[in-house]
PDB file of C-alpha atoms in Angstrom:
ATOM      1  CA  MET F   1     111.338 106.924 147.855  1.00 48.00           C
ATOM      2  CA  GLY F   2     109.409 109.778 149.377  1.00 50.00           C
ATOM      3  CA  GLU F   3     106.097 111.097 147.899  1.00 53.00           C
ATOM      4  CA  ASP F   4     107.672 114.391 147.434  1.00 51.00           C
ATOM      5  CA  LEU F   5     110.764 113.212 145.743  1.00 50.00           C
ATOM      6  CA  PHE F   6     108.594 110.960 143.435  1.00 50.00           C
ATOM      7  CA  TRP F   7     106.538 114.261 142.614  1.00 51.00           C
ATOM      8  CA  ALA F   8     109.786 116.108 141.739  1.00 51.00           C
ATOM      9  CA  ILE F   9     111.173 113.245 139.482  1.00 49.00           C
ATOM     10  CA  ARG F  10     107.745 113.211 137.594  1.00 50.00           C
ATOM     11  CA  GLY F  11     108.118 116.715 136.572  1.00 51.00           C
ATOM     12  CA  GLY F  12     106.630 118.640 139.653  1.00 51.00           C
ATOM     13  CA  GLY F  13     103.983 120.891 138.344  1.00 54.00           C
ATOM     14  CA  GLY F  14     103.587 124.402 136.693  1.00 56.00           C
ATOM     15  CA  ALA F  15     107.096 125.662 136.951  1.00 57.00           C
ATOM     16  CA  SER F  16     110.504 124.421 136.194  1.00 54.00           C
ATOM     17  CA  PHE F  17     111.537 122.052 138.893  1.00 51.00           C
ATOM     18  CA  GLY F  18     114.011 119.313 139.228  1.00 52.00           C
ATOM     19  CA  VAL F  19     115.658 117.280 141.817  1.00 50.00           C
ATOM     20  CA  ILE F  20     118.969 115.541 141.275  1.00 49.00           C
ATOM     21  CA  CYS F  21     119.887 112.544 143.262  1.00 50.00           C
ATOM     22  CA  PHE F  22     122.746 110.483 142.510  1.00 45.00           C
ATOM     23  CA  LEU F  23     125.414 107.950 143.563  1.00 37.00           C
ATOM     24  CA  GLU F  24     128.672 107.981 141.716  1.00 43.00           C
ATOM     25  CA  ASN F  25     131.162 105.191 140.918  1.00 40.00           C
ATOM     26  CA  GLN F  26     133.639 106.007 138.305  1.00 42.00           C
ATOM     27  CA  ILE F  27     136.624 104.794 136.813  1.00 43.00           C
ATOM     28  CA  GLY F  28     138.019 107.426 134.629  1.00 45.00           C
ATOM     29  CA  PHE F  29     141.103 107.157 132.396  1.00 44.00           C
ATOM     30  CA  ARG F  30     143.248 109.663 130.476  1.00 47.00           C
ATOM     31  CA  PRO F  31     145.284 108.205 127.802  1.00 47.00           C
ATOM     32  CA  GLY F  32     148.442 110.522 127.930  1.00 49.00           C
ATOM     33  CA  ASN F  33     150.946 108.059 127.066  1.00 46.00           C
ATOM     34  CA  CYS F  34     150.003 107.222 123.388  1.00 51.00           C
ATOM     35  CA  HIS F  35     151.879 108.567 120.512  1.00 49.00           C
ATOM     36  CA  GLU F  36     150.818 111.837 118.952  1.00 57.00           C
ATOM     37  CA  GLN F  37     150.956 110.661 115.434  1.00 65.00           C
ATOM     38  CA  GLY F  38     148.328 107.927 116.021  1.00 73.00           C
ATOM     39  CA  THR F  39     145.441 110.232 117.293  1.00 76.00           C
ATOM     40  CA  THR F  40     143.516 110.320 113.843  1.00 77.00           C
ATOM     41  CA  ASP F  41     143.919 106.616 113.390  1.00 79.00           C
ATOM     42  CA  ILE F  42     142.548 105.723 116.857  1.00 79.00           C
ATOM     43  CA  VAL F  43     139.629 108.166 116.275  1.00 80.00           C
ATOM     44  CA  HIS F  44     138.976 106.608 112.776  1.00 80.00           C
ATOM     45  CA  ARG F  45     138.914 103.165 114.439  1.00 80.00           C
ATOM     46  CA  TRP F  46     136.821 104.310 117.186  1.00 77.00           C
ATOM     47  CA  GLN F  47     133.909 105.618 114.965  1.00 80.00           C
ATOM     48  CA  TYR F  48     133.562 102.126 113.365  1.00 81.00           C
ATOM     49  CA  ILE F  49     133.766 100.173 116.601  1.00 76.00           C
ATOM     50  CA  ALA F  50     131.839 102.380 119.020  1.00 76.00           C
ATOM     51  CA  ASP F  51     128.409 100.918 118.585  1.00 78.00           C
ATOM     52  CA  GLU F  52     130.033  97.412 119.038  1.00 76.00           C
ATOM     53  CA  VAL F  53     131.840  98.080 122.373  1.00 73.00           C
ATOM     54  CA  HIS F  54     130.174  96.709 125.401  1.00 70.00           C
ATOM     55  CA  GLN F  55     127.542  98.929 126.796  1.00 72.00           C
ATOM     56  CA  ASP F  56     128.967  99.076 130.321  1.00 73.00           C
ATOM     57  CA  PRO F  57     131.596 101.733 129.701  1.00 77.00           C
ATOM     58  CA  LEU F  58     130.339 105.101 128.589  1.00 78.00           C
ATOM     59  CA  VAL F  59     133.068 106.726 126.458  1.00 79.00           C
ATOM     60  CA  ARG F  60     132.845 110.136 124.983  1.00 82.00           C
ATOM     61  CA  VAL F  61     135.538 111.345 122.439  1.00 83.00           C
ATOM     62  CA  VAL F  62     136.392 114.914 122.316  1.00 85.00           C
ATOM     63  CA  VAL F  63     138.276 116.212 119.228  1.00 83.00           C
ATOM     64  CA  MET F  64     139.705 119.552 119.243  1.00 84.00           C
ATOM     65  CA  PRO F  65     142.171 121.538 116.929  1.00 83.00           C
ATOM     66  CA  VAL F  66     145.546 122.586 118.426  1.00 82.00           C
ATOM     67  CA  ASN F  67     148.373 124.646 117.183  1.00 82.00           C
ATOM     68  CA  LYS F  68     151.569 122.858 118.131  1.00 76.00           C
ATOM     69  CA  LYS F  69     155.001 124.303 117.262  1.00 80.00           C
ATOM     70  CA  GLY F  70     153.353 126.413 114.443  1.00 82.00           C
ATOM     71  CA  HIS F  71     151.467 123.390 112.870  1.00 80.00           C
ATOM     72  CA  GLN F  72     147.768 122.816 113.038  1.00 81.00           C
ATOM     73  CA  THR F  73     146.834 119.386 114.305  1.00 78.00           C
ATOM     74  CA  VAL F  74     144.122 117.640 116.356  1.00 79.00           C
ATOM     75  CA  LYS F  75     143.997 116.389 119.919  1.00 81.00           C
ATOM     76  CA  ALA F  76     141.554 113.754 120.830  1.00 82.00           C
ATOM     77  CA  LYS F  77     140.475 113.095 124.483  1.00 82.00           C
ATOM     78  CA  PHE F  78     138.770 109.855 125.510  1.00 79.00           C
ATOM     79  CA  VAL F  79     136.500 110.424 128.700  1.00 79.00           C
ATOM     80  CA  ALA F  80     134.994 107.457 130.409  1.00 78.00           C
ATOM     81  CA  LEU F  81     132.746 106.217 133.017  1.00 80.00           C
ATOM     82  CA  PHE F  82     132.545 102.732 133.964  1.00 79.00           C
ATOM     83  CA  LEU F  83     130.494 101.229 136.785  1.00 79.00           C
ATOM     84  CA  GLY F  84     132.386  98.250 137.882  1.00 78.00           C
ATOM     85  CA  ASN F  85     135.647  96.802 139.158  1.00 77.00           C
ATOM     86  CA  GLY F  86     138.928  97.283 137.589  1.00 76.00           C
ATOM     87  CA  GLU F  87     139.382  93.594 136.294  1.00 79.00           C
ATOM     88  CA  ARG F  88     136.102  94.005 134.292  1.00 80.00           C
ATOM     89  CA  LEU F  89     137.467  97.146 132.831  1.00 78.00           C
ATOM     90  CA  HIS F  90     140.873  95.651 131.826  1.00 77.00           C
ATOM     91  CA  ALA F  91     139.295  92.782 129.897  1.00 79.00           C
ATOM     92  CA  LEU F  92     137.078  95.278 128.176  1.00 76.00           C
ATOM     93  CA  ARG F  93     139.854  97.905 127.361  1.00 74.00           C
ATOM     94  CA  ASP F  94     142.065  95.008 125.793  1.00 75.00           C
ATOM     95  CA  GLU F  95     139.373  93.725 123.595  1.00 76.00           C
ATOM     96  CA  SER F  96     137.919  97.080 122.537  1.00 69.00           C
ATOM     97  CA  LEU F  97     140.698  99.595 121.822  1.00 64.00           C
ATOM     98  CA  PRO F  98     144.217  98.362 122.744  1.00 70.00           C
ATOM     99  CA  GLN F  99     145.701 101.467 120.869  1.00 65.00           C
ATOM    100  CA  LEU F 100     144.785 103.747 123.732  1.00 69.00           C
ATOM    101  CA  CYS F 101     147.729 102.469 125.719  1.00 71.00           C
ATOM    102  CA  LEU F 102     145.924 102.421 128.893  1.00 72.00           C
ATOM    103  CA  LYS F 103     147.697 101.402 132.088  1.00 75.00           C
ATOM    104  CA  ASP F 104     146.532 100.648 135.562  1.00 74.00           C
ATOM    105  CA  GLU F 105     147.817 104.047 136.948  1.00 77.00           C
ATOM    106  CA  ASP F 106     145.530 105.651 134.362  1.00 74.00           C
ATOM    107  CA  TYR F 107     142.345 104.471 136.383  1.00 74.00           C
ATOM    108  CA  THR F 108     140.957 106.013 139.591  1.00 76.00           C
ATOM    109  CA  GLU F 109     138.785 103.329 141.272  1.00 77.00           C
ATOM    110  CA  MET F 110     136.354 104.619 143.932  1.00 76.00           C
ATOM    111  CA  SER F 111     133.647 103.615 145.982  1.00 75.00           C
ATOM    112  CA  TRP F 112     130.121 104.800 145.038  1.00 69.00           C
ATOM    113  CA  ILE F 113     128.797 104.941 148.755  1.00 67.00           C
TER     114      ILE F 113
END
C-alpha cells in the first residue's frame, strides 16, 4: 500500500477526504418465488435467528408497506452479500432460513478480480 493511500485511509488531514478502494465478490439473491401470505412469518422468524446465522453472509431485510388490490399489506426484501462459493451458500441457506424458497437461479456468482 502506498504512503499516500495509507494517509488517506487514516483520515487525511484538516479537510474531509476519503479514498474508497474495494474488490467485490457478491452472490445476491432475490426471493421472488415464495408465497405472499408468508412474508410476516418469515420476517418474524428472521428477527429471532438473525444473530445466530453464520457471519459469512451479510443479510439485510427491507420491509415496506404496499397497497395491493385496495388492501394494505407488507413486502419484505432480503438482500444479501456473500463472499464465498455457491456450495457454501447452499449449505448456509438450507440450515438458516429454508422458507425463503431460494433456488440456484436466484444467485449470481461472480469473480471478485
